[in-house]
Short mmCIF file of C-alpha atoms and ligand atoms in Angstrom, two decimals:
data_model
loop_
_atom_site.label_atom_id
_atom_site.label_comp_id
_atom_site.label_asym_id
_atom_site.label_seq_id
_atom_site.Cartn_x
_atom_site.Cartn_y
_atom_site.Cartn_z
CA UNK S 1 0.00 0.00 0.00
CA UNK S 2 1.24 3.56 -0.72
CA UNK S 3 2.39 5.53 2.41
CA UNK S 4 0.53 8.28 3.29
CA UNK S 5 3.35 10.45 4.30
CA UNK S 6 1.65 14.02 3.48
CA UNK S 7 -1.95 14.90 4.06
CA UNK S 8 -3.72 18.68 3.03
CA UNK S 9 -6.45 19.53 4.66
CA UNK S 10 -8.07 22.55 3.43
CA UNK S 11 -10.23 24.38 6.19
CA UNK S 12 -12.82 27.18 5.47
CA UNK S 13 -13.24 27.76 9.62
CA UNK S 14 -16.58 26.51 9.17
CA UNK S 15 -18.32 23.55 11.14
CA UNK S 16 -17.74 21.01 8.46
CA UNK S 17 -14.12 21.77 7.58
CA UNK S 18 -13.66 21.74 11.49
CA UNK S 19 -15.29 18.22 11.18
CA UNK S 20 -12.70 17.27 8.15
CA UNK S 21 -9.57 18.78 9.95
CA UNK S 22 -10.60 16.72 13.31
CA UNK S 23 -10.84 13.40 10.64
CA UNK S 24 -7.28 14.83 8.90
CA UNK S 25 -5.44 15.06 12.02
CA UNK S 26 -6.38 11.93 13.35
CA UNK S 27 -5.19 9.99 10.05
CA UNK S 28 -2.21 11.88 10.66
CA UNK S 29 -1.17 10.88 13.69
CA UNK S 30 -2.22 7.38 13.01
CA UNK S 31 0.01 7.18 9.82
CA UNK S 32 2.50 9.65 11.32
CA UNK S 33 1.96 11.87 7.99
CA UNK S 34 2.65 15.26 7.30
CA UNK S 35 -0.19 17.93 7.95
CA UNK S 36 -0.72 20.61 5.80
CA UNK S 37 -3.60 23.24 7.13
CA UNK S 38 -4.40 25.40 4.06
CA UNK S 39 -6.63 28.34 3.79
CA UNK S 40 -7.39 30.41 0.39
CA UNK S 41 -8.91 33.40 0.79
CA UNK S 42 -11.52 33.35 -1.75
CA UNK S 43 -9.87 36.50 -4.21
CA UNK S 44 -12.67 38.97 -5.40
CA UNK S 45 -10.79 39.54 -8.83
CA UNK S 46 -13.98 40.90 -10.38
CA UNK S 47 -14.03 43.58 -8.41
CA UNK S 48 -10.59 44.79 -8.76
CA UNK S 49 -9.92 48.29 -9.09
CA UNK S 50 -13.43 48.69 -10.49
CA UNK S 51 -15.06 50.45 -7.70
CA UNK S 52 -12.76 51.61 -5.26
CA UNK S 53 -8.90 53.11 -6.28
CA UNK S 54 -6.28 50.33 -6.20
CA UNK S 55 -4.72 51.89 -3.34
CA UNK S 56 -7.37 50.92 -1.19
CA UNK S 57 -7.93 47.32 -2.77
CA UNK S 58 -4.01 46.89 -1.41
CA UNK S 59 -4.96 47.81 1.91
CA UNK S 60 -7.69 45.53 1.97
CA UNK S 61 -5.85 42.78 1.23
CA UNK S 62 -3.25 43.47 4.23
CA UNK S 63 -6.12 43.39 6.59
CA UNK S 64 -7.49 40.36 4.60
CA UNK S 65 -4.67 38.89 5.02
CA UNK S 66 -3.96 39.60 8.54
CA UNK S 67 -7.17 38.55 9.45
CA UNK S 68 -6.87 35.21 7.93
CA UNK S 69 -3.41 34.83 9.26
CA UNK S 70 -4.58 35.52 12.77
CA UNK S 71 -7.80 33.20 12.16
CA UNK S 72 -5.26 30.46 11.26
CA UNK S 73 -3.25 30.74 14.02
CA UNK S 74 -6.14 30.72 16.77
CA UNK S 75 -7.62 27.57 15.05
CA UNK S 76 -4.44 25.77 14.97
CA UNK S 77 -3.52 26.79 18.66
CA UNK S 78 -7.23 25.52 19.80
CA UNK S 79 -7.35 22.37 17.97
CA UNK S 80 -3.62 20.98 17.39
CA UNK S 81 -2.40 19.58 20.68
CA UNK S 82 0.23 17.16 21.36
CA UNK S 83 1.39 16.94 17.25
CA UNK S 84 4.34 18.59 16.48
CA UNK S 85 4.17 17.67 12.25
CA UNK S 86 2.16 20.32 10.77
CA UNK S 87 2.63 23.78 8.55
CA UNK S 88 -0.34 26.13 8.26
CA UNK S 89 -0.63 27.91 4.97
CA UNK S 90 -2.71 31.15 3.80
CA UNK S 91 -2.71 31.78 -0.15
CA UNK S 92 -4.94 33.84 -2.65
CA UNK S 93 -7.04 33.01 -5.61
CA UNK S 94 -9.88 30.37 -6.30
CA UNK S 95 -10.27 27.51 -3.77
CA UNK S 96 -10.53 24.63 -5.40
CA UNK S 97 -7.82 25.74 -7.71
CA UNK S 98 -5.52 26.69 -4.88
CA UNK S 99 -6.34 23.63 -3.29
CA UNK S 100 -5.48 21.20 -5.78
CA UNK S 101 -2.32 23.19 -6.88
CA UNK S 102 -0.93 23.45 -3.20
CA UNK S 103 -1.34 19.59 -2.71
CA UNK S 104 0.52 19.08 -6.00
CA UNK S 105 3.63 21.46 -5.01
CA UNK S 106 3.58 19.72 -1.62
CA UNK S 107 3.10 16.26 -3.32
CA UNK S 108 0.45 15.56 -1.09
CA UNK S 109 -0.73 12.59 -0.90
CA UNK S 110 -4.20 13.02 -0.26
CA UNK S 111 -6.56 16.05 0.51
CA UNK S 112 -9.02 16.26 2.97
CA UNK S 113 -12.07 18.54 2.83
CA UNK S 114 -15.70 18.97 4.07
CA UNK S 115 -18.87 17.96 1.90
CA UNK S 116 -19.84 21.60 2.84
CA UNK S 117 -18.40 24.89 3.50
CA UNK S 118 -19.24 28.35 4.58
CA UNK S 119 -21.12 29.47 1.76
CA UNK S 120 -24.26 27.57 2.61
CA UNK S 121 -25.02 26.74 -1.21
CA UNK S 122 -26.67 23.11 -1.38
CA UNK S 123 -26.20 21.22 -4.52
CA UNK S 124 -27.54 17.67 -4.46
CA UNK S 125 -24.43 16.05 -2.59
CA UNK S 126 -21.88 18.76 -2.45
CA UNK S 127 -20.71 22.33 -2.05
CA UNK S 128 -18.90 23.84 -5.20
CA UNK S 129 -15.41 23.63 -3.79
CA UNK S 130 -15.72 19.57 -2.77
CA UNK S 131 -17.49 18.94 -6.15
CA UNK S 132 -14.81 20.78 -8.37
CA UNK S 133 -12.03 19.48 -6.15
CA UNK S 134 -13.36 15.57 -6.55
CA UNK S 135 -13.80 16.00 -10.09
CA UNK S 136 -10.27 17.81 -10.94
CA UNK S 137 -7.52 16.54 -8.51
CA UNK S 138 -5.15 13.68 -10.18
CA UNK S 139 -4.56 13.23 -5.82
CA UNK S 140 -7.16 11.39 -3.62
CA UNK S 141 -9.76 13.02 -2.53
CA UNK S 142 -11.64 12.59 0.89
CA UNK S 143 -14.44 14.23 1.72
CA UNK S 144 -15.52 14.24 5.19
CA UNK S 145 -19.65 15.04 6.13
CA UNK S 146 -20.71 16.43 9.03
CA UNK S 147 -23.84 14.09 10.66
CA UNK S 148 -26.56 16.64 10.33
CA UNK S 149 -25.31 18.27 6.35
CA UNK S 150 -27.94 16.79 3.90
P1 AMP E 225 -17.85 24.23 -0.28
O1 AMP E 225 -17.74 23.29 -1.42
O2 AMP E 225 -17.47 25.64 -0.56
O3 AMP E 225 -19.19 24.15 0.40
O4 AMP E 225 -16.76 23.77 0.81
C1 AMP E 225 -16.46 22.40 0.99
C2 AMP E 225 -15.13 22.26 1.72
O5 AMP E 225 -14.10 22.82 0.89
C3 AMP E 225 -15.03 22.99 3.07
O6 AMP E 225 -15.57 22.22 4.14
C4 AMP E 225 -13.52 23.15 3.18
O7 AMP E 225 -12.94 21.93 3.61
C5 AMP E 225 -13.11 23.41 1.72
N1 AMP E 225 -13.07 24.84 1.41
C6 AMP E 225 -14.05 25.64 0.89
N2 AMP E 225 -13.64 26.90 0.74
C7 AMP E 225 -12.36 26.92 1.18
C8 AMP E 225 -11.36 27.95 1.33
N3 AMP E 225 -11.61 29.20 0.98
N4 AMP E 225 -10.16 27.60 1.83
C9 AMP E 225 -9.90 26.34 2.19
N5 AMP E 225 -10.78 25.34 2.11
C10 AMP E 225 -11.99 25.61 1.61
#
């Protein structure tokens, strides 16, 4: 069976990524992997420049990305205890892009996510993130549902 040394879990801070993380970090200290925690904060490039000077679009994105940072750090100080093998990671763009691409420059070898995020959008089985991920990552995929998600 192929090791699995490296596992990315990518966490939205909402209940069901919690849910996948908890799953994630148990795996990894059961196969003594890797952990990767990665965050993308969901890039409004649409709206770039279009409405509000540049200048202030840069300054957004420091506090965006303070925030996040900050958000990162509390979750990984409340919920990784006793597990010394992990690196947190905060990037830019579209999720499921971002998500896929990290795992392949980490050479992952799986990714972990929830069957929902923050959004709240229901499709039939999945949110838009774990669908696209599922559908485009050459890596395995597992998808991790919280008991009360339909
Ligand atoms: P969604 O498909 O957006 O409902 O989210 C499904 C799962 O994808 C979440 O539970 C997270 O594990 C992951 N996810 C969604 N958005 C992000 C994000 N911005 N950063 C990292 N992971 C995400």
């Amino acid at each position: 069976m192929k090791s699995i040394s490296k596992i990315l879990v990518a966490v939205d801070f909402s209940d069901s990524s919690d849910n996948a993380f908890q799953m994630a970090l148990s795996m990894a200290r059961s196969f003594s992997s890797q952990l990767i925690v990665l965050h993308v904060i969901n890039e409004p490039v649409d709206l770039r420049g279009f409405y509000v000077p540049h200048i202030s679009f840069e300054r957004l994105e420091e506090e965006i990305e303070e925030g996040a940072t900050k958000m990162m750090e509390s979750f990984c100080r409340q919920n990784i205890v006793d597990f010394e093998s992990y690196e947190c990671a905060i990037v830019a763009g579209l999720p499921y892009e971002q998500i896929i691409g990290h795992a392949e420059e980490k050479s992952a070898d799986l990714i972990v996510l929830g069957t929902h995020g923050r959004t709240g959008l229901d499709h039939v089985l999945f949110g838009s993130t774990a669908e696209k991920v599922v559908r485009k990552s050459k890596l395995p995929v597992l998808t991790v549902r919280l008991d009360d998600e339909s």
